Amino acid sequence: MVFAATALTLYPEMFPGPLGFSLAGRGLREGRWTLETVQIRDFATDKHRSVDDTPAGGGAGMVLRADVLAAACDSVGYDRPMLAMSPRGRPLTQARVRELAAGPGVSILCGRFEGFDERLFEGRPIEAVSIGDYVLSGGEMAALVLLDACVRLLPGVMGAASSGDEESFESGLLEYPQFTRPVEWEGRTIPEVLRSGDHARIAAWRRQMAETDTRLRRPDLWERHTGVRVSLPLARGDEDWDEQT
Ligand code: SAH
């Protein structure tokens, strides 16, 4: 079963866009995932082919019509999860990305203007998904973000590079910091422990750094991970590595 993606959009030319490059692009060319686009405008019914109208109750901008969107979604069907990108949606998580990547694929409705007529979500099995607490001008880039996150998990797309388990969020923590040669750069050296060849010590150091950085940078994640509320951010350096290990 190949992961099948369909983007419903007013701008099909935006796909695959960045997903045509690097590992995702190679995966696409190798048939490890597929991508189709559906032009929402093809489902407009009036002679002007309009997909939007002014907001009920007044206000700025235009709202995408439920009837046109529903017809576009119905044409794709609901065998795969149908997502609609929206800042009002459920925040995307790595856990949800894993679930989606393990499934048959995904259909993604991309908004524009002021977004969707809310009745769409009552009348069709569509899940609104947000990629973060900021507002984009359209759902296409949000859809590309979601797809990129899914596609990199597919078998054969990243190969050995995608070890997965230790990456940020996989364990509920941020990943530990990474370093590479040169050993010294502008007077800063790679932490000694990473050059020690002592795998147990390296693993312990990485675990500690992942915890410290998560606690410091993302108290929200830390709280979820440990069930412990962080009141004051703790600075790195509270732990002395060479003494502890
Ligand atoms: N008026 C809307 C924003 C519309 S932005 C509101 O305030 O909620 C236009 C489109 O961009 C949306 O329909 C959605 O498809 C996309 N979009 C914007 N921000 C997004 C986000 N954080 N996550 C996912 N999609 C987003």
Tab-separated table of C-alpha atoms and ligand atoms in Angstrom:
chain	number	residue	atom	x	y	z
A	1	MET	CA	0.000	0.000	0.000
A	2	VAL	CA	1.460	3.308	-1.100
A	3	PHE	CA	0.705	6.463	0.874
A	4	ALA	CA	-1.661	8.454	-1.357
A	5	ALA	CA	-1.984	12.212	-0.898
A	6	THR	CA	-4.602	14.435	-2.516
A	7	ALA	CA	-4.521	18.211	-2.152
A	8	LEU	CA	-7.748	20.110	-2.802
A	9	THR	CA	-6.720	23.641	-3.638
A	10	LEU	CA	-7.286	26.725	-5.738
A	11	TYR	CA	-3.560	26.631	-6.583
A	12	PRO	CA	-2.649	23.097	-7.749
A	13	GLU	CA	0.588	24.449	-9.265
A	14	MET	CA	1.926	24.871	-5.724
A	15	PHE	CA	2.276	21.068	-5.506
A	16	PRO	CA	4.549	19.208	-5.107
A	17	GLY	CA	6.598	22.425	-4.770
A	18	PRO	CA	9.290	21.805	-2.174
A	19	LEU	CA	8.205	18.162	-1.859
A	20	GLY	CA	9.600	17.584	-5.363
A	21	PHE	CA	13.111	17.964	-3.951
A	22	SER	CA	15.499	16.007	-1.768
A	23	LEU	CA	14.288	12.830	-0.071
A	24	ALA	CA	10.558	13.505	-0.434
A	25	GLY	CA	11.047	14.231	-4.146
A	26	ARG	CA	13.028	11.069	-4.687
A	27	GLY	CA	10.385	9.109	-2.768
A	28	LEU	CA	7.711	10.590	-5.032
A	29	ARG	CA	9.611	9.691	-8.197
A	30	GLU	CA	10.254	6.208	-6.829
A	31	GLY	CA	6.548	5.724	-6.190
A	32	ARG	CA	6.843	5.442	-2.409
A	33	TRP	CA	4.034	7.965	-2.162
A	34	THR	CA	1.688	9.570	-4.678
A	35	LEU	CA	0.318	13.072	-4.983
A	36	GLU	CA	-2.783	14.259	-6.809
A	37	THR	CA	-4.341	17.686	-6.870
A	38	VAL	CA	-7.976	18.655	-7.228
A	39	GLN	CA	-8.878	22.134	-8.433
A	40	ILE	CA	-11.642	23.328	-6.117
A	41	ARG	CA	-12.858	25.764	-8.753
A	42	ASP	CA	-13.854	22.857	-10.992
A	43	PHE	CA	-16.726	22.250	-8.553
A	44	ALA	CA	-18.206	25.733	-8.780
A	45	THR	CA	-21.676	25.710	-10.294
A	46	ASP	CA	-22.459	29.294	-11.286
A	47	LYS	CA	-21.383	30.900	-14.519
A	48	HIS	CA	-18.649	32.946	-12.820
A	49	ARG	CA	-17.238	29.752	-11.290
A	50	SER	CA	-17.194	31.441	-7.896
A	51	VAL	CA	-15.872	29.524	-4.908
A	52	ASP	CA	-16.335	32.192	-2.257
A	53	ASP	CA	-18.723	34.825	-1.021
A	54	THR	CA	-18.851	37.606	1.545
A	55	PRO	CA	-18.996	36.669	5.242
A	56	ALA	CA	-22.440	36.343	6.753
A	57	GLY	CA	-22.782	39.012	9.435
A	58	GLY	CA	-20.348	41.291	7.630
A	59	GLY	CA	-16.630	41.848	7.968
A	60	ALA	CA	-13.561	41.769	5.790
A	61	GLY	CA	-12.628	39.223	3.168
A	62	MET	CA	-14.330	36.271	1.566
A	63	VAL	CA	-15.378	32.848	2.820
A	64	LEU	CA	-15.100	29.594	0.858
A	65	ARG	CA	-18.536	28.158	0.086
A	66	ALA	CA	-19.616	24.938	1.792
A	67	ASP	CA	-21.452	23.618	-1.280
A	68	VAL	CA	-18.461	23.998	-3.587
A	69	LEU	CA	-16.017	22.584	-1.037
A	70	ALA	CA	-18.291	19.632	-0.232
A	71	ALA	CA	-18.601	18.747	-3.914
A	72	ALA	CA	-14.803	18.829	-4.260
A	73	CYS	CA	-14.346	16.659	-1.152
A	74	ASP	CA	-17.066	14.216	-2.240
A	75	SER	CA	-15.285	13.744	-5.559
A	76	VAL	CA	-12.240	12.471	-3.659
A	77	GLY	CA	-14.229	10.455	-1.135
A	78	TYR	CA	-13.581	9.678	2.498
A	79	ASP	CA	-11.657	6.390	2.375
A	80	ARG	CA	-8.622	8.281	3.626
A	81	PRO	CA	-8.741	10.901	6.389
A	82	MET	CA	-9.970	14.213	4.959
A	83	LEU	CA	-8.193	17.095	6.684
A	84	ALA	CA	-8.806	20.806	6.301
A	85	MET	CA	-5.912	23.099	7.123
A	86	SER	CA	-7.114	25.806	9.507
A	87	PRO	CA	-5.693	27.873	12.364
A	88	ARG	CA	-8.902	26.914	14.189
A	89	GLY	CA	-8.069	23.210	13.920
A	90	ARG	CA	-6.514	20.687	16.260
A	91	PRO	CA	-2.786	21.383	16.542
A	92	LEU	CA	-0.739	18.872	14.532
A	93	THR	CA	1.510	16.623	16.614
A	94	GLN	CA	4.196	14.087	15.778
A	95	ALA	CA	1.882	11.401	17.184
A	96	ARG	CA	-0.841	12.356	14.687
A	97	VAL	CA	1.740	12.511	11.890
A	98	ARG	CA	2.812	8.942	12.763
A	99	GLU	CA	-0.792	7.770	12.705
A	100	LEU	CA	-1.402	9.363	9.318
A	101	ALA	CA	1.863	8.059	7.857
A	102	ALA	CA	0.903	4.522	8.932
A	103	GLY	CA	-2.438	4.781	7.119
A	104	PRO	CA	-3.525	4.714	3.470
A	105	GLY	CA	-2.785	8.395	2.902
A	106	VAL	CA	-4.547	11.684	3.351
A	107	SER	CA	-6.698	14.237	1.547
A	108	ILE	CA	-6.053	17.842	2.435
A	109	LEU	CA	-8.342	20.749	1.848
A	110	CYS	CA	-6.439	24.024	1.552
A	111	GLY	CA	-8.208	27.211	2.576
A	112	ARG	CA	-7.735	30.731	1.261
A	113	PHE	CA	-9.170	34.131	2.139
A	114	GLU	CA	-11.034	33.986	5.483
A	115	GLY	CA	-11.325	30.218	5.410
A	116	PHE	CA	-14.238	27.777	5.213
A	117	ASP	CA	-17.972	28.043	5.787
A	118	GLU	CA	-18.244	26.261	9.153
A	119	ARG	CA	-21.177	24.112	8.027
A	120	LEU	CA	-18.722	22.068	5.959
A	121	PHE	CA	-17.449	20.475	9.188
A	122	GLU	CA	-20.972	19.580	10.259
A	123	GLY	CA	-21.976	18.117	6.930
A	124	ARG	CA	-18.862	16.096	6.085
A	125	PRO	CA	-16.336	13.947	7.993
A	126	ILE	CA	-13.572	16.537	7.825
A	127	GLU	CA	-11.035	17.209	10.558
A	128	ALA	CA	-9.621	20.729	10.894
A	129	VAL	CA	-5.862	20.706	11.536
A	130	SER	CA	-3.611	23.601	12.494
A	131	ILE	CA	0.157	23.654	12.051
A	132	GLY	CA	0.672	26.321	14.720
A	133	ASP	CA	-0.562	29.456	16.371
A	134	TYR	CA	0.061	31.907	13.556
A	135	VAL	CA	-1.906	32.771	10.441
A	136	LEU	CA	-0.822	31.933	6.901
A	137	SER	CA	-2.395	33.386	3.782
A	138	GLY	CA	-3.409	29.942	2.533
A	139	GLY	CA	-3.538	26.277	3.417
A	140	GLU	CA	-1.167	25.067	0.695
A	141	MET	CA	2.010	25.617	2.652
A	142	ALA	CA	0.387	24.120	5.732
A	143	ALA	CA	-0.546	21.060	3.661
A	144	LEU	CA	3.036	20.801	2.391
A	145	VAL	CA	4.270	20.919	5.973
A	146	LEU	CA	1.915	18.139	7.016
A	147	LEU	CA	2.816	16.012	4.011
A	148	ASP	CA	6.533	16.524	4.519
A	149	ALA	CA	6.221	15.344	8.101
A	150	CYS	CA	4.314	12.220	6.974
A	151	VAL	CA	6.388	11.371	3.917
A	152	ARG	CA	9.731	11.371	5.722
A	153	LEU	CA	8.405	8.534	7.902
A	154	LEU	CA	7.437	6.303	4.987
A	155	PRO	CA	9.530	3.169	4.456
A	156	GLY	CA	12.421	3.801	2.097
A	157	VAL	CA	12.109	7.579	2.017
A	158	MET	CA	14.803	8.482	4.495
A	159	GLY	CA	16.614	5.167	4.820
A	160	ALA	CA	18.948	4.832	7.763
A	161	ALA	CA	18.945	8.589	8.242
A	162	SER	CA	15.517	8.395	9.802
A	163	SER	CA	16.336	6.561	12.988
A	164	GLY	CA	13.239	8.275	14.282
A	165	ASP	CA	13.070	7.271	17.897
A	166	GLU	CA	15.439	9.822	19.364
A	167	GLU	CA	14.173	12.754	17.360
A	168	SER	CA	12.443	15.757	18.835
A	169	PHE	CA	8.932	14.919	20.098
A	170	GLU	CA	9.216	11.173	19.496
A	171	SER	CA	9.920	10.584	23.164
A	172	GLY	CA	7.927	13.605	24.309
A	173	LEU	CA	11.200	15.522	24.584
A	174	LEU	CA	13.238	17.739	22.295
A	175	GLU	CA	16.213	16.050	20.709
A	176	TYR	CA	19.639	16.550	22.291
A	177	PRO	CA	21.921	19.116	20.594
A	178	GLN	CA	23.999	17.927	17.665
A	179	PHE	CA	27.582	18.728	16.666
A	180	THR	CA	29.882	17.850	13.787
A	181	ARG	CA	33.402	18.618	12.623
A	182	PRO	CA	35.430	20.767	12.799
A	183	VAL	CA	36.135	19.904	16.425
A	184	GLU	CA	36.979	23.536	17.096
A	185	TRP	CA	35.077	26.419	15.515
A	186	GLU	CA	35.720	30.045	16.493
A	187	GLY	CA	37.232	28.866	19.743
A	188	ARG	CA	34.274	26.609	20.622
A	189	THR	CA	34.879	22.899	20.889
A	190	ILE	CA	32.528	19.942	20.600
A	191	PRO	CA	31.654	18.710	24.125
A	192	GLU	CA	34.369	16.345	25.290
A	193	VAL	CA	31.946	13.525	26.113
A	194	LEU	CA	30.934	13.234	22.449
A	195	ARG	CA	34.558	12.647	21.499
A	196	SER	CA	35.156	10.119	24.270
A	197	GLY	CA	33.941	7.061	22.366
A	198	ASP	CA	32.214	5.967	25.593
A	199	HIS	CA	28.766	5.061	24.273
A	200	ALA	CA	27.121	4.707	27.656
A	201	ARG	CA	28.376	8.108	28.744
A	202	ILE	CA	27.317	9.648	25.440
A	203	ALA	CA	23.819	8.185	25.755
A	204	ALA	CA	23.525	9.457	29.319
A	205	TRP	CA	24.739	12.921	28.301
A	206	ARG	CA	22.264	13.061	25.425
A	207	ARG	CA	19.386	11.994	27.628
A	208	GLN	CA	20.294	14.641	30.177
A	209	MET	CA	20.621	17.366	27.533
A	210	ALA	CA	17.274	16.403	25.987
A	211	GLU	CA	15.662	16.715	29.392
A	212	THR	CA	17.367	19.964	30.330
A	213	ASP	CA	16.646	21.641	27.006
A	214	THR	CA	13.039	20.507	27.037
A	215	ARG	CA	12.527	21.780	30.585
A	216	LEU	CA	14.190	25.081	29.710
A	217	ARG	CA	12.750	25.741	26.259
A	218	ARG	CA	9.458	23.920	26.341
A	219	PRO	CA	8.024	23.785	29.850
A	220	ASP	CA	4.724	22.749	28.227
A	221	LEU	CA	6.282	19.574	26.797
A	222	TRP	CA	8.197	18.907	29.991
A	223	GLU	CA	5.072	19.141	32.054
A	224	ARG	CA	3.296	16.674	29.804
A	225	HIS	CA	6.303	14.355	29.818
A	226	THR	CA	6.835	14.269	33.553
A	227	GLY	CA	3.577	15.480	35.002
A	228	VAL	CA	5.725	17.989	36.904
A	229	ARG	CA	4.998	21.662	36.664
A	230	VAL	CA	8.008	23.884	36.051
A	231	SER	CA	7.826	27.190	37.842
A	232	LEU	CA	11.249	28.664	37.154
A	233	PRO	CA	13.259	27.931	34.039
A	234	LEU	CA	16.462	26.155	34.979
A	235	ALA	CA	19.588	27.121	33.138
A	236	ARG	CA	21.880	24.614	31.569
A	237	GLY	CA	24.910	24.139	33.738
A	238	ASP	CA	22.851	23.097	36.742
A	239	GLU	CA	24.107	19.638	36.028
A	240	ASP	CA	27.784	18.988	35.965
A	241	TRP	CA	28.263	16.175	33.574
A	242	ASP	CA	31.738	15.099	34.394
A	243	GLU	CA	30.845	14.783	38.053
A	244	GLN	CA	27.598	12.908	37.547
A	245	THR	CA	28.836	10.241	35.209
B	1	SAH	N1	-9.693	33.909	9.069
B	1	SAH	C1	-9.064	32.667	9.433
B	1	SAH	C2	-7.689	32.561	8.801
B	1	SAH	C3	-7.719	32.299	7.344
B	1	SAH	S1	-6.107	32.141	6.709
B	1	SAH	C4	-8.925	32.604	10.929
B	1	SAH	O1	-8.623	33.633	11.537
B	1	SAH	O2	-9.049	31.518	11.504
B	1	SAH	C5	-6.435	31.375	5.157
B	1	SAH	C6	-6.189	29.892	5.095
B	1	SAH	O3	-4.837	29.619	5.379
B	1	SAH	C7	-6.977	29.043	6.083
B	1	SAH	O4	-8.250	28.732	5.599
B	1	SAH	C8	-6.109	27.814	6.193
B	1	SAH	O5	-6.366	26.878	5.155
B	1	SAH	C9	-4.706	28.367	6.015
B	1	SAH	N2	-4.032	28.567	7.296
B	1	SAH	C10	-3.685	29.749	7.859
B	1	SAH	N3	-3.059	29.570	9.024
B	1	SAH	C11	-2.989	28.254	9.237
B	1	SAH	C12	-2.463	27.448	10.294
B	1	SAH	N4	-1.887	27.979	11.360
B	1	SAH	N5	-2.583	26.103	10.188
B	1	SAH	C13	-3.187	25.553	9.107
B	1	SAH	N6	-3.705	26.261	8.087
B	1	SAH	C14	-3.597	27.600	8.142
